[in-house]
Coordinates of C-alpha atoms in Angstrom, one line a residue:
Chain A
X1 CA 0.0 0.0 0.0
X2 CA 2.7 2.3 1.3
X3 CA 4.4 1.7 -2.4
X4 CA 1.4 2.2 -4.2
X5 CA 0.9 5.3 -2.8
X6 CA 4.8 6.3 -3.4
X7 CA 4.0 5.7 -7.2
X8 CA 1.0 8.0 -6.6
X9 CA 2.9 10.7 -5.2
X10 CA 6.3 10.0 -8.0
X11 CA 3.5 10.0 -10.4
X12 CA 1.5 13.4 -9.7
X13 CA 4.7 15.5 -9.6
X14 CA 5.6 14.0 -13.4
X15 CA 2.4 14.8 -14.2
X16 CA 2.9 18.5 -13.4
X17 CA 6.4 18.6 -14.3
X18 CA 5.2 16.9 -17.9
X19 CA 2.7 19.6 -18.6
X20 CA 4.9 22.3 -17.7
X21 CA 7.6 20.9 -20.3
X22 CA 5.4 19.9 -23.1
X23 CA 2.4 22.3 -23.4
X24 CA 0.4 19.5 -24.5
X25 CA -3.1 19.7 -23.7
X26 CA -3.3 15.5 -23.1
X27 CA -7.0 16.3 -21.1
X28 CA -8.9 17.2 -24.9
X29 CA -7.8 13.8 -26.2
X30 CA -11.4 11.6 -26.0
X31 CA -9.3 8.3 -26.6
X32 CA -10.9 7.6 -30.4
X33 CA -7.4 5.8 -31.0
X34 CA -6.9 7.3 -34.2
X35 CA -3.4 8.2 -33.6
X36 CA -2.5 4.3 -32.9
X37 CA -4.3 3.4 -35.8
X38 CA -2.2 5.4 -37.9
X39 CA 1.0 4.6 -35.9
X40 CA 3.6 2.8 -38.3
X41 CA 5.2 1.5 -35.2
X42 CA 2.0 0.5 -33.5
X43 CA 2.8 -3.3 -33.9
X44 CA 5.9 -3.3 -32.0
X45 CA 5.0 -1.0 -28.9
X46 CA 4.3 -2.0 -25.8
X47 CA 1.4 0.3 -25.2
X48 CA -0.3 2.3 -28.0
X49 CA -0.3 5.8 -28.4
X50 CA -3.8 6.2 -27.3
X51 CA -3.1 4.6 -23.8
X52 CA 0.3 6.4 -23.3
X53 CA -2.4 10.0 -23.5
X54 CA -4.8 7.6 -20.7
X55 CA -2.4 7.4 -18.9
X56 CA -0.8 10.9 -18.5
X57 CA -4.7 11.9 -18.8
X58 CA -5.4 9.4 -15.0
X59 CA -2.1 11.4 -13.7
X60 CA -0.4 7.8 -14.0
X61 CA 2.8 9.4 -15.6
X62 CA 5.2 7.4 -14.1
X63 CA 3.7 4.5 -15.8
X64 CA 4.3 6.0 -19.5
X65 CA 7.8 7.0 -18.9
X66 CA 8.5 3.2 -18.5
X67 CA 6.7 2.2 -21.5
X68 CA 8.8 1.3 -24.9
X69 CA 6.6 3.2 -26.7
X70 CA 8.0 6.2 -25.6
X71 CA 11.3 5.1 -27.5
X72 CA 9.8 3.3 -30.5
X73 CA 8.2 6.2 -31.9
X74 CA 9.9 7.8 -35.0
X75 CA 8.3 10.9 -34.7
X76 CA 6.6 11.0 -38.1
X77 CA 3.9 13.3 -36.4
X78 CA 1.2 11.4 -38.4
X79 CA -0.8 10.7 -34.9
X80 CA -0.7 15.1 -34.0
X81 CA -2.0 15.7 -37.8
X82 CA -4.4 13.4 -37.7
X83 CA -5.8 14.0 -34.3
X84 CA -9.2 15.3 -34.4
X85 CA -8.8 17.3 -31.4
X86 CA -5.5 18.5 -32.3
X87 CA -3.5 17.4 -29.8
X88 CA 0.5 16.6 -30.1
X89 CA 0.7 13.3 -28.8
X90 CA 4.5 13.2 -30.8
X91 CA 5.4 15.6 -28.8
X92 CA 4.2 14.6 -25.8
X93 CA 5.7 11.4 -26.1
X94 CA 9.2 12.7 -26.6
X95 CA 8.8 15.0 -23.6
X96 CA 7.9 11.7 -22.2
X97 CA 10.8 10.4 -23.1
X98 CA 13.5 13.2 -22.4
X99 CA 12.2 12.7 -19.0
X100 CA 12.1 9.0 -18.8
X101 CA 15.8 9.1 -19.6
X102 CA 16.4 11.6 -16.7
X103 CA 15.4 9.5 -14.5
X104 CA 17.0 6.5 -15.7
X105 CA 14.1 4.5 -17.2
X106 CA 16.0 3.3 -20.4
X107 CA 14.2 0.0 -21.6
X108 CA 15.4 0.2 -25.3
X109 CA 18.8 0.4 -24.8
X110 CA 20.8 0.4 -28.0
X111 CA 18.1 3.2 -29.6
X112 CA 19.5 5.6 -26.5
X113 CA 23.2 4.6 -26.7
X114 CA 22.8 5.7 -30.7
X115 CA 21.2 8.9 -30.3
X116 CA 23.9 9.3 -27.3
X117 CA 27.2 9.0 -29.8
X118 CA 24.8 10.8 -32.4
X119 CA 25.3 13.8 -29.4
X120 CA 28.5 13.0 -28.5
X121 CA 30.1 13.2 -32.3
X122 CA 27.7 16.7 -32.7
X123 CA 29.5 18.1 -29.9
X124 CA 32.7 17.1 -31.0
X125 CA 33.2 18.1 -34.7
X126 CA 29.9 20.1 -35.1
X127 CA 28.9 17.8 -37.8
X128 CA 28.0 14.5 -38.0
X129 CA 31.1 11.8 -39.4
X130 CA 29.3 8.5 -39.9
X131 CA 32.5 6.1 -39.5
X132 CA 32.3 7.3 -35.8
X133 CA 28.4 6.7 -35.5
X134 CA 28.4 3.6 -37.1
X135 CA 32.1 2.0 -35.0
X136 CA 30.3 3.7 -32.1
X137 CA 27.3 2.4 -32.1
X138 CA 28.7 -1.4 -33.2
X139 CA 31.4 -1.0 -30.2
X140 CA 28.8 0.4 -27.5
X141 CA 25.9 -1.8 -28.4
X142 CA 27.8 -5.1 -28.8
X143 CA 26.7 -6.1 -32.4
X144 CA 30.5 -6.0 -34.0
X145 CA 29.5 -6.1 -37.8
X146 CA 26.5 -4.5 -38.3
X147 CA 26.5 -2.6 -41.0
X148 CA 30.0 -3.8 -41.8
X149 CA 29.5 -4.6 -45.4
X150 CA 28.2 -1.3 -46.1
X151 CA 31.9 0.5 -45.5
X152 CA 33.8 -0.7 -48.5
X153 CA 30.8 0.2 -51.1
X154 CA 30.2 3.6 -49.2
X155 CA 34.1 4.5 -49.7
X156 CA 34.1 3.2 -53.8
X157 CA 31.2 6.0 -54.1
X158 CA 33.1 8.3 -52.3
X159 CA 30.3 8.8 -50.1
X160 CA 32.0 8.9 -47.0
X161 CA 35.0 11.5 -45.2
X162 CA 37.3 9.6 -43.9
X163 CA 38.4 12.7 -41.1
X164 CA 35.8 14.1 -39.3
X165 CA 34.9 17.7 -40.1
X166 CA 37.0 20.2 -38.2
X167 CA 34.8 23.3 -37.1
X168 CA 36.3 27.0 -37.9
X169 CA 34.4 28.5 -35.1
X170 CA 34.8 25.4 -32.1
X171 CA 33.4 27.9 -29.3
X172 CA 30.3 28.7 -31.2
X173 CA 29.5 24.9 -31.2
X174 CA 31.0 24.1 -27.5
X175 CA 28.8 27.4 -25.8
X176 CA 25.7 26.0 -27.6
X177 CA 26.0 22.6 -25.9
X178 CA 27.2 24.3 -22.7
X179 CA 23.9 26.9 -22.8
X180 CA 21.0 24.5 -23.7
X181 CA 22.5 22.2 -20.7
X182 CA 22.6 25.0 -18.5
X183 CA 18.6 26.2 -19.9
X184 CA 17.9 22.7 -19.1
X185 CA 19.0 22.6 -15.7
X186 CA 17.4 26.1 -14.6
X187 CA 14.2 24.6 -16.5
X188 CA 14.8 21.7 -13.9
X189 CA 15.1 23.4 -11.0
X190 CA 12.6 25.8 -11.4
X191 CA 10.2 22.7 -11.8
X192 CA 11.2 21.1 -8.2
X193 CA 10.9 24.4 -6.9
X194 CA 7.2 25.2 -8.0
X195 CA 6.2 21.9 -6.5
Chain B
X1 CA 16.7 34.4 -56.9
X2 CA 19.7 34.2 -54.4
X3 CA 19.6 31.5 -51.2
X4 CA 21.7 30.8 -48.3
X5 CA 22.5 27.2 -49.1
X6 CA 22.5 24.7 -45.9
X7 CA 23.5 21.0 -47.3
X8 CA 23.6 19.8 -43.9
X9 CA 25.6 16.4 -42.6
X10 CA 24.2 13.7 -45.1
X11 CA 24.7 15.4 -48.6
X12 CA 28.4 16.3 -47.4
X13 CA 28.9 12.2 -47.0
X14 CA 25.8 9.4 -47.6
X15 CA 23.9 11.8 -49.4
X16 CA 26.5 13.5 -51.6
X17 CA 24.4 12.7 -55.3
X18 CA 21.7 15.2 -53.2
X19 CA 24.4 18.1 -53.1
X20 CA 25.6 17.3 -56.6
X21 CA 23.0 17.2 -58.0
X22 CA 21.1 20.3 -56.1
X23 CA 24.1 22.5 -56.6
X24 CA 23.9 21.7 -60.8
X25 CA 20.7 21.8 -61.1
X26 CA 20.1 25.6 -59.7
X27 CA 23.0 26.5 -61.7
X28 CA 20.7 25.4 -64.8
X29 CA 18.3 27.3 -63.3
X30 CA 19.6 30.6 -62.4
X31 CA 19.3 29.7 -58.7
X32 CA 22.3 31.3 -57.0
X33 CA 23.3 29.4 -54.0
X34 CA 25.7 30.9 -51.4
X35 CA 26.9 28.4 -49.2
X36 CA 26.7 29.2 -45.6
X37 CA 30.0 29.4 -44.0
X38 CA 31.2 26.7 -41.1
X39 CA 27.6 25.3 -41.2
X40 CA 27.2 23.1 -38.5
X41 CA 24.7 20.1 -38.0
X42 CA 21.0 21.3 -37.3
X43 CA 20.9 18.4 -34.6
X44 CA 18.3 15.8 -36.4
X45 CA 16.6 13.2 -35.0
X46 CA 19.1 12.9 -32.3
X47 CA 19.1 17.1 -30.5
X48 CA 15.3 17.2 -30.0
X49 CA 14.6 13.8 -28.3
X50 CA 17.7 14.9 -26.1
X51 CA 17.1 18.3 -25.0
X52 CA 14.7 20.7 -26.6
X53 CA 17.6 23.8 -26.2
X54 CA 19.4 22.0 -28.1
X55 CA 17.4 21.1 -30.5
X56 CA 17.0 24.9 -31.1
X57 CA 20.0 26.6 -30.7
X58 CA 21.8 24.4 -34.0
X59 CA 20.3 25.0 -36.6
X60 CA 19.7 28.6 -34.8
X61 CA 23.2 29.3 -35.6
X62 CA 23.2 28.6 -39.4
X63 CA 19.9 30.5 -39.6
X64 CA 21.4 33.6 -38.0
X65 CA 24.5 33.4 -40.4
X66 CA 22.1 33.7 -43.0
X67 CA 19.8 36.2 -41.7
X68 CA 22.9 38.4 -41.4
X69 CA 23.6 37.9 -44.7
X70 CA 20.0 39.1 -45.6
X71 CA 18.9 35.4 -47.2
X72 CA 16.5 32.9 -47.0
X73 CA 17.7 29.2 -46.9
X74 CA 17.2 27.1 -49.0
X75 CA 17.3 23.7 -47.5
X76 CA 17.4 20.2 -49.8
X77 CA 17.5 17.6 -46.5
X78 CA 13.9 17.1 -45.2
X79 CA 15.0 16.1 -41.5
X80 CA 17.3 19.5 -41.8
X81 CA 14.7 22.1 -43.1
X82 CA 12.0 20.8 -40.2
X83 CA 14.4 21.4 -37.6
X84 CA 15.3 24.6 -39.5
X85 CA 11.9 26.0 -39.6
X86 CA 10.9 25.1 -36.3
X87 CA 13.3 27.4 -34.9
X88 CA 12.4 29.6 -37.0
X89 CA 9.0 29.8 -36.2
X90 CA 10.0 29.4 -32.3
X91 CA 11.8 32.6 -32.4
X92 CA 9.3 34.7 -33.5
X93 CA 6.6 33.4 -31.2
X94 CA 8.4 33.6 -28.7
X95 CA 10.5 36.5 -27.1
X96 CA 11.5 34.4 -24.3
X97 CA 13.0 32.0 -26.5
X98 CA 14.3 34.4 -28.9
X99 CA 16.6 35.5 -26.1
X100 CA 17.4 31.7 -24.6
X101 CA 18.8 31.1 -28.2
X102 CA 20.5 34.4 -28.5
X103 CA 22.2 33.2 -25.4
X104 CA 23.0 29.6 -27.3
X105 CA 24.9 31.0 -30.2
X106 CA 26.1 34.3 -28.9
X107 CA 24.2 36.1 -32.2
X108 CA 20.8 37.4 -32.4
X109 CA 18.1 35.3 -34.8
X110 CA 15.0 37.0 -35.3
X111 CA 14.1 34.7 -37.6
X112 CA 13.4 37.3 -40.3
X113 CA 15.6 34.7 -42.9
X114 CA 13.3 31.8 -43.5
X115 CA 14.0 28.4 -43.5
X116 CA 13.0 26.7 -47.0
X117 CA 12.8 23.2 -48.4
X118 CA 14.4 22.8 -51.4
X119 CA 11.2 21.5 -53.3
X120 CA 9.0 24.3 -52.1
X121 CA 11.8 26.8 -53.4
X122 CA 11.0 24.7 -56.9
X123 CA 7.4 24.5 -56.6
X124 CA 6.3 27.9 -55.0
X125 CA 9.5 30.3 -56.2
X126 CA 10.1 29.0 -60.0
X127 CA 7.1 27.8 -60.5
X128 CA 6.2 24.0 -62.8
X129 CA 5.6 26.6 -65.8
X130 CA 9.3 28.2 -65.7
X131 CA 10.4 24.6 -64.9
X132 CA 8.6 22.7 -67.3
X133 CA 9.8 25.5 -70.0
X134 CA 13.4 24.8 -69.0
X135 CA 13.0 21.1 -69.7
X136 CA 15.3 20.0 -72.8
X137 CA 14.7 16.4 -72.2
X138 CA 11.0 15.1 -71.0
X139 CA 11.1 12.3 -68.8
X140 CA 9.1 10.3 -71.1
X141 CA 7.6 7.1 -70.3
X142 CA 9.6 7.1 -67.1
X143 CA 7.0 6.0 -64.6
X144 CA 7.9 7.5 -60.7
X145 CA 6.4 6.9 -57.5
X146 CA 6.5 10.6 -55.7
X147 CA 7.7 9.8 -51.9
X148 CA 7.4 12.5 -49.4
X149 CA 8.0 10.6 -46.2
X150 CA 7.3 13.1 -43.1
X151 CA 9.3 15.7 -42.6
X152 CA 8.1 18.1 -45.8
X153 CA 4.9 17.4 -44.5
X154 CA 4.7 16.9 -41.2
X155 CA 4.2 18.2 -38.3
X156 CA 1.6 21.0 -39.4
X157 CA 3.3 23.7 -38.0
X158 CA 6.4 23.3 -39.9
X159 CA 5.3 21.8 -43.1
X160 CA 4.7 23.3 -46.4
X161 CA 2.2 20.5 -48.5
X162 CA -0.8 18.8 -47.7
X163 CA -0.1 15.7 -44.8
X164 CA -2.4 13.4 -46.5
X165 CA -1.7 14.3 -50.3
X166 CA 1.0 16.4 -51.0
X167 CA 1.2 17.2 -54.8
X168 CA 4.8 19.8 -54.9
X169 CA 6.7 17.0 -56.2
X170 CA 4.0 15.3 -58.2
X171 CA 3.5 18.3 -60.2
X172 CA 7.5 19.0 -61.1
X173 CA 7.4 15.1 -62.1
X174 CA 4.6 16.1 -64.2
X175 CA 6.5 19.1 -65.5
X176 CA 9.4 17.1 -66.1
X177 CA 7.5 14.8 -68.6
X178 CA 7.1 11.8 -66.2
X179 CA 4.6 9.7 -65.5
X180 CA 3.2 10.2 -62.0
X181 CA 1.9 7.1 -60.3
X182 CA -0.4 6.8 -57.6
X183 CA 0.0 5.1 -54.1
X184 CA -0.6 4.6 -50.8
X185 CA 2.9 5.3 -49.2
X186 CA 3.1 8.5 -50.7
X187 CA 3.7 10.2 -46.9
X188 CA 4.6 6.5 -44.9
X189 CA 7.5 6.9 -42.5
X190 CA 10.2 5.0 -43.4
X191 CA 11.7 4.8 -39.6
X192 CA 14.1 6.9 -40.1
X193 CA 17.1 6.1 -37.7
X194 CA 15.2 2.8 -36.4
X195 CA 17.1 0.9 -39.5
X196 CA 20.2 1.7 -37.8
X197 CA 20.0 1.3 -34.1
X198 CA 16.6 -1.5 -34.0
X199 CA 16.2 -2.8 -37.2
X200 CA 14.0 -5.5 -36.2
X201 CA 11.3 -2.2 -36.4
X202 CA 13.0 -0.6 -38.6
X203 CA 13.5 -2.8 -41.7
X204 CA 9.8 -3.9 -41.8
X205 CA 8.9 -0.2 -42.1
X206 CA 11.1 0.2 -45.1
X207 CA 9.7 -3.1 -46.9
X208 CA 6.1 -2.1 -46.6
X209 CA 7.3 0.7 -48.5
X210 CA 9.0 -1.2 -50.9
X211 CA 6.7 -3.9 -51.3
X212 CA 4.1 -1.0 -52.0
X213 CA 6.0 0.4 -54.7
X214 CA 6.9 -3.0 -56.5
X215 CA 2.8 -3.3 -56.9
X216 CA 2.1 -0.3 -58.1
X217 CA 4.3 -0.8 -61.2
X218 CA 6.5 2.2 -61.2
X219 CA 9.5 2.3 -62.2
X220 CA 11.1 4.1 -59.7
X221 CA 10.8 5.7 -56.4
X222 CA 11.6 9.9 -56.2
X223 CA 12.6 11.2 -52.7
X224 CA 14.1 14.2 -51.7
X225 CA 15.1 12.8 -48.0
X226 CA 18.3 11.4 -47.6
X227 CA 17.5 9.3 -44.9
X228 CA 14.3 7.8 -46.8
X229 CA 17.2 7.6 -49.6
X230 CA 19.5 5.4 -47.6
X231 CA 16.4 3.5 -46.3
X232 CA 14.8 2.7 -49.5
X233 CA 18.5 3.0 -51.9
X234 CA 21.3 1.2 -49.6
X235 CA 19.0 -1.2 -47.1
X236 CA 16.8 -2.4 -50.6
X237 CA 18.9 -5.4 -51.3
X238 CA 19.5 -6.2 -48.3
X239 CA 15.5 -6.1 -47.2
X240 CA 14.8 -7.6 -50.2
X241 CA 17.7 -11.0 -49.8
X242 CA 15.6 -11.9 -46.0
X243 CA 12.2 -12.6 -48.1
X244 CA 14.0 -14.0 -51.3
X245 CA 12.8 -10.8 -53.3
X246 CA 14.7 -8.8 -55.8
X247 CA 13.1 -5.0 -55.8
X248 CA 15.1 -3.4 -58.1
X249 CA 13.6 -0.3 -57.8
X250 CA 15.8 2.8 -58.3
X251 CA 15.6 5.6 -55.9
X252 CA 16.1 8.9 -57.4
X253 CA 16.3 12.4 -55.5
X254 CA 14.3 14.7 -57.3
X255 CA 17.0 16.6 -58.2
X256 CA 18.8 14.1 -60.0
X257 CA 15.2 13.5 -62.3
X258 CA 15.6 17.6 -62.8
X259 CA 19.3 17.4 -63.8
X260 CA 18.6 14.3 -66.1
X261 CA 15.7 16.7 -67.8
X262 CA 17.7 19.3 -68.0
X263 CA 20.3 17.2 -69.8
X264 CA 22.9 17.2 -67.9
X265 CA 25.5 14.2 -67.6
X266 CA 24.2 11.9 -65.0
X267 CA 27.2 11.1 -63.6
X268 CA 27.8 15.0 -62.8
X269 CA 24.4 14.3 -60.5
X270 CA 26.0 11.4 -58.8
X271 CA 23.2 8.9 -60.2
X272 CA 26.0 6.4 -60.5
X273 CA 27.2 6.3 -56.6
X274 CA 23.5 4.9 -55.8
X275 CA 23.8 1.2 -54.3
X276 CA 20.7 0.3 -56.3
X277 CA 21.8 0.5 -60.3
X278 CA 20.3 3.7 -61.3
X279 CA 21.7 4.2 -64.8
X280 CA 20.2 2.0 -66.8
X281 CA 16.5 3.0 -66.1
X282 CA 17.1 6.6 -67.6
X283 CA 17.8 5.1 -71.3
X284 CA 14.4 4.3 -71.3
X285 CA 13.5 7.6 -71.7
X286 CA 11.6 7.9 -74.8
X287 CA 14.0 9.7 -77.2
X288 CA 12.1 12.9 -78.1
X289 CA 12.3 15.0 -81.4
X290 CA 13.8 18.6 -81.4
X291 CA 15.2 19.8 -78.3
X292 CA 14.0 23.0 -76.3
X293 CA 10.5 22.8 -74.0
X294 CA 7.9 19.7 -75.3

């Protein structure tokens, strides 16, 4: 009992802290299910669409930031166009998601450790250099030769650099990570704070 | 007509036929491109599921390198021009945020220089009639599956065709002599990233799409994604080996199609760096008599 009500208490301040984030107005959403119907990765989530909006809608927020849904979706958007009541449920979900990750509910692993080196390589060189996403993600992930046989053709079409890019202004790419953590943060605090 | 030009990440590498192709095909044109300086990455699918600052302030940075140079950009990558315009649009809704990304990139953005897909620059700026007058060889007999895939479309906010039907690239296909077909993947998602770190989701995404094109009886598939390109280009063999299928469907960007009606030398498009042979196909072009217009 003492847990559930734990879960209760976890769950109402994600619920406020989810509204505050994502603007999304989840309480118009009448559950017609139109988004999951639409969903091209319906079949492989855990939950649909629909019921991760039911359940930020019952305050039960703490149950959809451990859903895989939350980290399947591609975020096509065709669920926010199509919703009759116009609410963002893409965005909502990946508000969902920011925060699941926050506080450490990661269940799809390997779809967070590539958007991580994604980051990492961003920060780095300012650009993207695919040789590092793709070692990276093979390295961190555990599956050695994926994509392997894809390297020699790519570097016959000359469709890969070899060298990352090196960035002529480093500090204008190194204050932009710096600032949008530090936003983040003061967005974080100021959350706890209001509670 | 002058543009900031932002290729972004994929047409400097996986997508360089996009960049080729784009940057000849403007010249043709009279589209003057001016590359923006030091670009950096605008963050794709990776910045905005990580944190939403961040998400803003990079392709903020290129945005306000433009507007300083008075242009609007003209953006060929569809993952690059929605994370483009919704800064864009962010900026001036919001004054709050206008000053959290001056803060990011140390520059003011007002977002007075507009973010622009590549296509709509095509459809809405030149016009079909200027394009289709241009046209020195119609695609004739060349029958193309328009594919949109989300990001030109979708979300509303940021798009700039119909979510359901778009018709932009349908009617420059038509321009260009081609044969439009019609079906139902026209705005599918192809997964995007999912191919790449869970391809157990992601691959049968990308062979729905394939598998709708193959019934339809195109010939080909036209894109102007690079992601959708690798997707449907580089994973089709490979998709097509785990069900004993052989697609051979050749993905085009839709810049290529315009350089190949606009005579130019395909391999000055990139059409031969595809992973799926994409040659061949354009000899079926019905050979036309006299040159100039149709």
């Amino acid at each position: 009992m003492e847990e559930f009500s734990q879960s209760q208490a976890k769950s109402k301040n994600a619920a406020e802290e989810l509204q505050k984030r994502s603007h999304v107005e989840a309480a118009k959403c009448y559950q017609c299910g139109k988004c999951s119907g639409g969903c091209p990765v319906a079949d492989y989530m855990d939950i649909m669409p629909r019921q991760v909006m039911r359940l930020v809608q019952l305050g039960l927020v703490e149950e959809a930031l451990k859903s895989k849904a939350i980290w399947l979706c591609a975020g096509c958007s065709t669920c926010s166009v199509r919703c009759p009541k116009g609410v963002d449920i893409a965005h909502e979900m990946e508000t969902l998601r920011i925060m699941a990750k926050e506080r450490g509910y990661i269940p799809e692993k390997d779809i967070d450790k590539f958007h991580n080196i994604y980051i990492g390589l961003m920060k780095g060189f300012g650009r993207m250099y695919e040789p590092g996403l793709i070692v990276g993600r093979n390295v961190t992930t555990g599956h050695l030769l994926k994509d392997f046989s894809y390297g020699i053709p790519y570097l016959v079409k000359r469709k890969l650099n070899l060298l990352p890019y090196r960035p002529k202004q480093k500090d204008d790419i190194k204050r932009i990570f710096e600032t949008a953590e530090q936003l983040m943060q003061q967005d974080l605090a100021e959350f706890r704070e209001g509670r | 007509m002058k543009y900031a030009y932002y290729p972004g990440c994929s047409l400097d590498s996986t997508g360089i036929e996009f960049n080729l192709s784009t940057k000849a095909v403007c010249k043709a044109l009279n589209v003057e491109l001016w590359e923006i300086p030091d670009w950096n990455c605008c963050g794709s699918s990776s910045a905005h599921v990580t944190n939403p600052y961040l998400a803003l302030g990079l392709p903020a940075r290129n945005m306000a390198i433009a507007e300083e140079a008075g242009l609007d950009v003209a953006i060929p990558c569809a993952a690059c021009y929605a994370r483009s315009k919704n800064v864009e649009l962010a900026v001036k809704e919001s004054d709050d945020t206008r000053r959290k990304v001056a803060m990011m990139i140390g520059r003011e953005y007002k977002g007075e220089s507009k973010a622009r897909a590549l296509v709509d620059v095509f459809y809405h700026d030149l016009g079909t009639e200027m394009i289709k007058q241009k046209v020195q060889k119609p695609l004739k007999g060349l029958k193309v599956l328009t594919y949109y895939g989300c990001l030109f479309v979708r979300p509303t906010k940021t798009a700039f065709d119909d979510a359901e039907n778009p018709i932009s690239m349908d009617e420059i296909m038509t321009a260009l002599g081609a044969e439009v077909m019609s079906w139902s993947s026209k705005t599918e998602c192809c997964g995007a990233s999912l191919s790449a770190c869970k391809s157990t989701v992601g691959f049968p995404m990308i062979e729905k799409i394939l598998d709708d094109a193959q019934k339809s009886g195109a010939d080909c598939i036209v894109t102007a994604c690079p992601m959708c390109m690798a997707n449907l280009d580089m994973r089709q063999e490979q998709i097509g080996k785990k069900k004993g299928v052989h697609y051979g469907l050749p993905v085009y960007y839709i810049t290529e199609l315009l350089g190949i009606a606009l005579n130019l030398p395909p391999k000055s498009l990139g059409i031969d760096r595809h992973f799926v042979p994409a040659i061949d196909l354009l000899n079926k072009i019905e050979p036309t008599t006299g040159g100039g217009g149709q």
